[in-house]
XYZ file of C-alpha atoms in Angstrom:
462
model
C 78.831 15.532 44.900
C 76.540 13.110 43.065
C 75.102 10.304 45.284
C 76.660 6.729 45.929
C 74.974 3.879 43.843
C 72.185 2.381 46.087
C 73.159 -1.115 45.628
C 76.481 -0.540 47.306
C 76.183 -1.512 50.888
C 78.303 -0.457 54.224
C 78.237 -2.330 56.960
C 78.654 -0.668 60.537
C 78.624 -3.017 63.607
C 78.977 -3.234 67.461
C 78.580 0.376 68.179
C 75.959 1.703 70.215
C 73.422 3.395 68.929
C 70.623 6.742 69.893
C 68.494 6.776 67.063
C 66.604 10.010 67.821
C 63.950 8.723 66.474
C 60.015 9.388 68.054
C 60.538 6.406 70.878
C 64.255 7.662 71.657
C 65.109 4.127 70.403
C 68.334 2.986 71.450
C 71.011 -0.077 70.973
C 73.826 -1.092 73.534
C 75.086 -2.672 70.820
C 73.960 -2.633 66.864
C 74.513 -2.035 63.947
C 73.788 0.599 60.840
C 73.737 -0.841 56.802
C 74.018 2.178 54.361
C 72.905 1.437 50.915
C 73.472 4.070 48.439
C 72.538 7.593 50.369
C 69.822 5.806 52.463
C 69.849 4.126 55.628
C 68.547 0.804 54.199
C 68.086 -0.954 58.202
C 69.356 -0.390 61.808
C 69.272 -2.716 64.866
C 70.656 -4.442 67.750
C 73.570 -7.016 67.443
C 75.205 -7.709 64.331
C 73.821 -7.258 60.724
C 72.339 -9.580 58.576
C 74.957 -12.137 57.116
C 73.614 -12.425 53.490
C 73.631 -8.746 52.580
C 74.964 -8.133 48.574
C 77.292 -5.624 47.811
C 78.924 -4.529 50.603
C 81.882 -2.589 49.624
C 82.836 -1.528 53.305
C 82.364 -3.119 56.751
C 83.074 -1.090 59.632
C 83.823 -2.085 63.584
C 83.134 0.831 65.907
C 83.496 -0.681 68.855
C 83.982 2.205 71.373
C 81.630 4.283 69.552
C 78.367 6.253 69.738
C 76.022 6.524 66.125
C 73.893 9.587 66.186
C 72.493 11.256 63.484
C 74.372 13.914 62.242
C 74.154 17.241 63.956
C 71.741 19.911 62.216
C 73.237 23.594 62.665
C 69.930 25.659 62.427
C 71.871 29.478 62.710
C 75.210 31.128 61.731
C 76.874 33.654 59.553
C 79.820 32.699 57.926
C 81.371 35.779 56.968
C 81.917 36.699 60.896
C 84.847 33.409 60.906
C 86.888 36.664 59.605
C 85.848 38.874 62.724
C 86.511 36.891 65.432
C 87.229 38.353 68.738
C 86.858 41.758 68.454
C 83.968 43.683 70.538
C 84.353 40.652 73.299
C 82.621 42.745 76.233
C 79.753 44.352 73.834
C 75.677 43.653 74.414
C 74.497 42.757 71.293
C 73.492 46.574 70.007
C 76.727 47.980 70.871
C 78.370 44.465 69.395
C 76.916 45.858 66.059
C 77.739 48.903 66.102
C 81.140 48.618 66.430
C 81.603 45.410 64.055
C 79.130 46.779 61.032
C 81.355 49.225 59.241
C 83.732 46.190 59.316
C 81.710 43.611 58.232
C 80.055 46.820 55.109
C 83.651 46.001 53.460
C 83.490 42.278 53.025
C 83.973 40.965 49.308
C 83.303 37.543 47.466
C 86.877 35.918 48.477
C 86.321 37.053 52.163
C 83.017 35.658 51.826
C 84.372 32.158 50.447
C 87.270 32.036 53.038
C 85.378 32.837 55.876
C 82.229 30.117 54.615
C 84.855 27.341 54.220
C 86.699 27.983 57.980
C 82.896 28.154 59.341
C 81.817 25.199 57.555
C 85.411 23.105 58.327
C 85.091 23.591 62.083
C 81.414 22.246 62.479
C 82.214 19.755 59.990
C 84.780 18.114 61.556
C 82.643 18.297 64.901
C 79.542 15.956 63.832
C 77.627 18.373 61.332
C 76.166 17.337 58.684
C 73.848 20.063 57.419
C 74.639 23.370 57.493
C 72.965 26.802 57.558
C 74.122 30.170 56.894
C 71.732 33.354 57.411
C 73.951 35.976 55.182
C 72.397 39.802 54.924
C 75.288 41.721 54.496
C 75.373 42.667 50.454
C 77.698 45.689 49.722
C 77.421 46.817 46.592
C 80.146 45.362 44.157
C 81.176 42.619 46.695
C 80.415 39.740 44.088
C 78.261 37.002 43.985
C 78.739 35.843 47.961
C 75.577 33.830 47.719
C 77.109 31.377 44.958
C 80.774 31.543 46.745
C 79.158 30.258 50.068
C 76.937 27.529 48.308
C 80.180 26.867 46.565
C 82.472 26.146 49.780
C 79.588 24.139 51.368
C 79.228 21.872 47.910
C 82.598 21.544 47.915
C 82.840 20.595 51.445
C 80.128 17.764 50.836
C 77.669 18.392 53.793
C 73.624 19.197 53.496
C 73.364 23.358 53.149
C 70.658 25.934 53.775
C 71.470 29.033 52.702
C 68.995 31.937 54.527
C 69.492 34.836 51.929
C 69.463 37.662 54.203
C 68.361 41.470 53.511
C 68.798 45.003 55.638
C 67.152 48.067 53.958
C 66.674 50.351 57.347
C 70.009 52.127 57.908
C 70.803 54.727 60.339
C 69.480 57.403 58.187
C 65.972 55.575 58.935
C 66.775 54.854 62.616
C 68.488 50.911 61.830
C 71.344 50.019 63.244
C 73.485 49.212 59.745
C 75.564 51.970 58.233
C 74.052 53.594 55.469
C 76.314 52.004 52.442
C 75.814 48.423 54.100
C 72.475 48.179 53.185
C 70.355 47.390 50.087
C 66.903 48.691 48.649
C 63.860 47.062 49.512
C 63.081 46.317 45.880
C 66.374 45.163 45.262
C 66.907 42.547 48.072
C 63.383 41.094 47.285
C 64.389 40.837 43.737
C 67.863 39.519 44.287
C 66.587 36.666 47.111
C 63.933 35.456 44.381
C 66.867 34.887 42.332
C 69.017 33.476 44.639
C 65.626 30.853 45.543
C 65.563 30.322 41.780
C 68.694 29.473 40.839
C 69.872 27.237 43.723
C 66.722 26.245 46.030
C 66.599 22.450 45.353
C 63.097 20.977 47.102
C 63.901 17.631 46.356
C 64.077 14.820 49.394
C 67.286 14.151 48.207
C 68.415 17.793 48.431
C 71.930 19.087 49.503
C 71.206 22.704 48.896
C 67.887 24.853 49.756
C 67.842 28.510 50.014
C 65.574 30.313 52.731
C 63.725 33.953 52.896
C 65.549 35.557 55.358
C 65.090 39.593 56.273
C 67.896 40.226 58.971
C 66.231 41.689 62.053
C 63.520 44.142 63.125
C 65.876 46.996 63.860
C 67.873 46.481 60.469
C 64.817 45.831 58.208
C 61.475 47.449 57.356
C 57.722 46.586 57.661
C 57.629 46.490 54.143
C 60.705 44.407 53.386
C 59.442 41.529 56.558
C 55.943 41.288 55.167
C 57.115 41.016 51.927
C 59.510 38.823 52.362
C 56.657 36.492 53.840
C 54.918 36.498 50.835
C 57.603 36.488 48.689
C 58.602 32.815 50.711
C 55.168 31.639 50.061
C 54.632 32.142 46.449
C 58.079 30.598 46.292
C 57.207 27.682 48.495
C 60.849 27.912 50.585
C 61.204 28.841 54.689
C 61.080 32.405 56.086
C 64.437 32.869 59.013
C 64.908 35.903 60.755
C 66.024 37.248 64.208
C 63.629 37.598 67.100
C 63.392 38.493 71.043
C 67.216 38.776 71.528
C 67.535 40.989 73.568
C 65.933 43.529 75.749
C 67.181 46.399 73.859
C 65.227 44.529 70.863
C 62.171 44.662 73.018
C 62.085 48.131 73.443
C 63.023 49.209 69.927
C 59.608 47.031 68.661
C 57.865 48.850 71.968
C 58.628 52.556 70.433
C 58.558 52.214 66.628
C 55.841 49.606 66.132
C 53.976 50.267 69.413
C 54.327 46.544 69.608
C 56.885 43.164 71.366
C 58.502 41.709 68.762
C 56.427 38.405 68.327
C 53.088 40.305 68.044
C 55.328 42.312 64.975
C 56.394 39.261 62.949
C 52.674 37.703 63.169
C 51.201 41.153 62.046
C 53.505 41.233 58.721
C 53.044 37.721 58.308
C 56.084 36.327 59.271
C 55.109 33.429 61.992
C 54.089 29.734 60.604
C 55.074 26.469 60.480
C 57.202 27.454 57.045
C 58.971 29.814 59.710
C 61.742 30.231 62.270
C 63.769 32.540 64.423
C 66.479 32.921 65.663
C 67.453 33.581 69.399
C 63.924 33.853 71.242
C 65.369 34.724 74.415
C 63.120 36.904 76.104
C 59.264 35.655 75.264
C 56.550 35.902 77.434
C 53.884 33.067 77.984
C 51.571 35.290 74.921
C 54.651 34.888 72.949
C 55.234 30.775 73.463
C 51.588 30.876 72.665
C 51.606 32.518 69.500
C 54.927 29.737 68.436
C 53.431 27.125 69.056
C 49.973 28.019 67.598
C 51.569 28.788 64.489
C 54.260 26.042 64.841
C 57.267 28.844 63.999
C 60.469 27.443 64.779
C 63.200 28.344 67.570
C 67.446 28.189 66.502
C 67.881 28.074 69.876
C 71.646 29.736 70.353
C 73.264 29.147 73.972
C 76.818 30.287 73.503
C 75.866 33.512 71.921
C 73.321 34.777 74.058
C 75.442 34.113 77.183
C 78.616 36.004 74.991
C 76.372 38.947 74.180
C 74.697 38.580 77.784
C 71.374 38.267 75.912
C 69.700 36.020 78.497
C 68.112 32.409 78.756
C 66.040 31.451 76.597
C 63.124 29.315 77.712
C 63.617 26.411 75.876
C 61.862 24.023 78.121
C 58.819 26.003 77.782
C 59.140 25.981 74.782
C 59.139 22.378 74.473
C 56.367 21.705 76.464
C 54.433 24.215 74.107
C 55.366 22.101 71.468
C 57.371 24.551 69.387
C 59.827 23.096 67.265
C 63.557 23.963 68.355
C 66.519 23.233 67.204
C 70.740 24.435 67.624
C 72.717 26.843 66.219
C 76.260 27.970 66.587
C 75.371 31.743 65.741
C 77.984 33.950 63.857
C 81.425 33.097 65.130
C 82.008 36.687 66.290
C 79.839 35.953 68.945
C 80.809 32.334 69.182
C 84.275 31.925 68.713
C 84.354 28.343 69.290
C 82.250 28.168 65.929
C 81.330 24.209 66.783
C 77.759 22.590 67.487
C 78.638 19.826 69.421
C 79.408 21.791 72.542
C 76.328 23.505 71.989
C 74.815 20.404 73.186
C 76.392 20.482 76.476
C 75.930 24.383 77.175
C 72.167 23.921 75.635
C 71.728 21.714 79.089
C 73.934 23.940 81.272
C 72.758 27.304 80.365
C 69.260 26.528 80.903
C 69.389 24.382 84.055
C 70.328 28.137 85.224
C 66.567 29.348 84.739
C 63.618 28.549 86.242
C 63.345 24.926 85.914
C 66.749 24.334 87.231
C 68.162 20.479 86.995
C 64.804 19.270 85.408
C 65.576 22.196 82.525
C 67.013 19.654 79.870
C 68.627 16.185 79.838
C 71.662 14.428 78.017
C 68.548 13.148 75.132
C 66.787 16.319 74.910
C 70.018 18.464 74.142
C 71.141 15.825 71.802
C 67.605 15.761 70.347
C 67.912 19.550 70.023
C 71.040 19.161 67.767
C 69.621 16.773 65.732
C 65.513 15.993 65.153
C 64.637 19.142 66.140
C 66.855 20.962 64.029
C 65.222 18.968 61.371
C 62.284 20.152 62.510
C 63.054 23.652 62.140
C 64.618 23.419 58.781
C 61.460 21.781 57.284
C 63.385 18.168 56.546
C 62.060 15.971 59.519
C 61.002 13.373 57.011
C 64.628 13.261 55.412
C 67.257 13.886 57.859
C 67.820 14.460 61.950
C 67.060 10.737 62.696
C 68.275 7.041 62.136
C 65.575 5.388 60.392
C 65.473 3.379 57.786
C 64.669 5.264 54.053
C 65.864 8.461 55.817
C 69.241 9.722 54.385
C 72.528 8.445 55.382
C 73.177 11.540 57.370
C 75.505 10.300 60.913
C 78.273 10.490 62.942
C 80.483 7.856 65.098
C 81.653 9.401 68.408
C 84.605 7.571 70.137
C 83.700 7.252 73.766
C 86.521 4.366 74.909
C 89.132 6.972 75.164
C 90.604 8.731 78.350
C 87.283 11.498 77.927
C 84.789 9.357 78.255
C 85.502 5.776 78.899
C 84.308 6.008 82.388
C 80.896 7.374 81.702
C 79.181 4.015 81.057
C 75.631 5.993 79.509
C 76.964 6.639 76.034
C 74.345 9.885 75.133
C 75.708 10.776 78.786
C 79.261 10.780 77.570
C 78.729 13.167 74.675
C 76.548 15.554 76.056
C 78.221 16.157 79.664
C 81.955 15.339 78.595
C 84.239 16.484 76.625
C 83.761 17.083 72.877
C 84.275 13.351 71.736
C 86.370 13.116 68.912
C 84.687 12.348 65.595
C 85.891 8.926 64.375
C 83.799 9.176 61.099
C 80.976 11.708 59.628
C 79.083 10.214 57.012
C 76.815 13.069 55.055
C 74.469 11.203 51.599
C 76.438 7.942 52.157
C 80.045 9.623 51.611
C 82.647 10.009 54.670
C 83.383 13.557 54.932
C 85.716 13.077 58.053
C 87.882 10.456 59.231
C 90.098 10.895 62.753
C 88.702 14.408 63.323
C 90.108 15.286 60.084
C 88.062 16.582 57.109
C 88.626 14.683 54.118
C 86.897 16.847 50.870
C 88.810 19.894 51.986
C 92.560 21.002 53.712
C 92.158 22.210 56.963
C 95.303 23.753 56.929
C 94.871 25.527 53.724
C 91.772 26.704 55.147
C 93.405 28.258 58.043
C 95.912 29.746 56.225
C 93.511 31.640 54.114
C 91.500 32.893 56.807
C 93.973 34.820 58.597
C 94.941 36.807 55.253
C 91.907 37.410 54.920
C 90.642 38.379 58.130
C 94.052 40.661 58.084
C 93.144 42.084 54.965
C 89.595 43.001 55.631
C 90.823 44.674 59.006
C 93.165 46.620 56.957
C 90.299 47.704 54.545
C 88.232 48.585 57.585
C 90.534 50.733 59.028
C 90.747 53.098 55.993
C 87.494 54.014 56.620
């Protein structure tokens, strides 16, 4: 989707506004002027009257601006796995879902990317990511068909090309046919970098180094992957400290926690993040925020797979960058972001810190500058400033959800999911009404299920 001409102008007016910007800047009323993909100025009351070009004026009244909501961990293919393995921990989870997930092929792949990518879209995000590892052989080319449904779905994508090469013949978790070489998944993911990692501020695709997880990859692959992401000049994603199970697997085969691992092979930095961080000691926040490795921080999912609470507000007060993340939707069935915002707050007003855990701006902050953060594009997207890109969301808050909560961030973060009036991603509407408007939802769904049917009947013939 090429980007709008920058001397056409839209006009957006009395809405209130959370910029999310360093001074939590906010407008009871204001308004938002778009000029090409930028956001050319923001403020309170109404815009200036002698603007040129405006092609569209907007009045949200009974609406909320925010910048659009930055998804910083999920795996598309599991839209097509959804509840199965419901009362699993996360080892036993996959075990029983990766012989399934070894028989996945390019259609599945495309299916499952655009019912993963419709759901969040429609919910307030604007960039995507996708951490994808699972590469049988003769599947297709899944990398291209998920950058495809994401292009054609018109938001901001990062794909995380993923790699296992430690099976259960080497004491991995993976099946033995679901896995690829070490040579070979270095060699493909440099050619996955090459051919569709796009650096530019501008950018709408960028692909990220991602080996899968310690007990699925090894040493070799993770410190090579490392260097492989710096010689490159792209991020490094992986999982990390998900569970206790996880702990103890590092403990007996490393002789090692999992944080002292990664930062042995190389794999902690500020061109870094993980995914989960549940259980970390103080040693462990230490080493984060020395190195300024990011957190997906991933509520839903760790309280589905009873992986614990994360300590985000340490975390924070460490100063290491976190951000949200749906997580695979066959441990997040809901497969949206928003509500991550409200069980972001919830969950961890459970640990230690109680009420003063989180509040409505941090969560919302979460979803969107510090996902920025942790995707390396804090200077382009995750805030409303002007020269940043037009990258935003208008939340209705006058209906019978939210009228009656008169603190607008308040509204979206403790209510309901407020319906998405319009989600704007480069300058171009991508929803309208809670409805996406590049792709049909109802196709989409349609498509899933034979899919997901079809891929169950593959499974079960072993």
């Amino acid at each position: 989707m090429a980007a709008p001409s920058a001397d056409r102008r839209i006009v957006i007016e009395n809405a209130a506004i959370a910029t999310v910007d360093a001074n939590d800047t906010e407008y009871a009323s204001g308004h938002l002027v778009v000029a090409g993909n930028r956001i050319e100025s923001l403020g309170a009351g109404k815009a200036p009257e002698n603007l040129e070009n405006v092609v569209r004026r907007i009045d949200a009244t009974g609406h909320l601006i925010t910048p659009g909501l930055i998804n910083t961990h999920h795996h598309f293919y599991q839209w097509i796995t959804r509840g199965l393995a419901t009362d699993h921990n996360l080892f036993n989870w996959l075990v029983a879902l990766y012989p399934t997930w070894a028989r996945i092929d390019e259609q599945m792949v495309r299916v499952a990317a655009q019912g993963s990518l419709a759901m969040m879209a429609r919910g307030g995000v604007t960039t995507a990511m996708d951490h994808h590892y699972v590469f049988p052989q003769g599947s297709g080319d899944l990398s291209g068909a998920i950058i495809g449904a994401a292009s054609e779905m018109g938001v901001r994508f990062t794909l995380a090309r993923g790699s296992m090469d430690r099976s259960e013949k080497d004491g991995g978790l993976p099946p033995d046919f679901a896995v690829e070489t070490t040579e070979g998944a270095l060699a493909a993911t440099e050619e996955t970098v090459k051919k569709y990692h796009d650096a530019s501020f501008d950018s709408m695709t960028q692909v990220a180094v991602a080996p899968c997880s310690p007990f699925s990859i090894s040493t070799e692959l993770l410190r090579e992957g490392a260097a492989l992401g710096r010689r490159l000049g792209v991020r490094m994603h992986t999982h990390g400290s998900e569970t206790v199970e996880e702990e103890k697997f590092c403990h007996e085969l490393f002789g090692m926690g999992p944080t002292d691992y990664f930062e042995s092979t190389g794999f902690l930095g500020e061109d870094v993040w993980m995914a989960h961080c549940v259980h970390m000691n103080d040693s462990d926040i230490a080493a984060f925020a020395r190195t300024k490795t990011g957190v997906a921080h991933c509520p839903s999912s760790n309280a589905r797979l009873a992986a614990g609470i994360a300590r985000v507000p340490d975390m924070l007060k460490a100063g290491v960058p976190v951000g949200l993340g749906v997580d695979g939707t066959a441990s997040n069935e809901s497969g949206e972001l928003h509500t991550e915002l409200r069980n972001a707050l919830l969950i961890n007003r459970l640990g230690a810190h109680r009420e003063a855990a989180l509040n409505a701006r941090q969560a919302l902050r979460l979803g969107t500058y510090g996902g920025a953060q942790v995707l390396g594009r804090a200077d382009s997207i995750g805030s409303l400033e002007a020269g940043k890109l037009a990258d935003f969301v208008l939340w209705k808050i006058d209906g019978l959800g939210h009228s009656s909560i008169a603190d607008p961030v308040t509204a979206i973060v403790f209510g309901a999911a407020a319906p998405v009036t319009a989600s704007f991603v480069n300058g171009e509407q991508i929803v309208e009404n809670n409805r996406l408007l590049t792709v049909d939802e109802d196709t989409i769904a349609r498509d899933a299920r034979t899919e997901a049917q079809r891929l169950a009947r593959i499974a079960a013939q072993g």
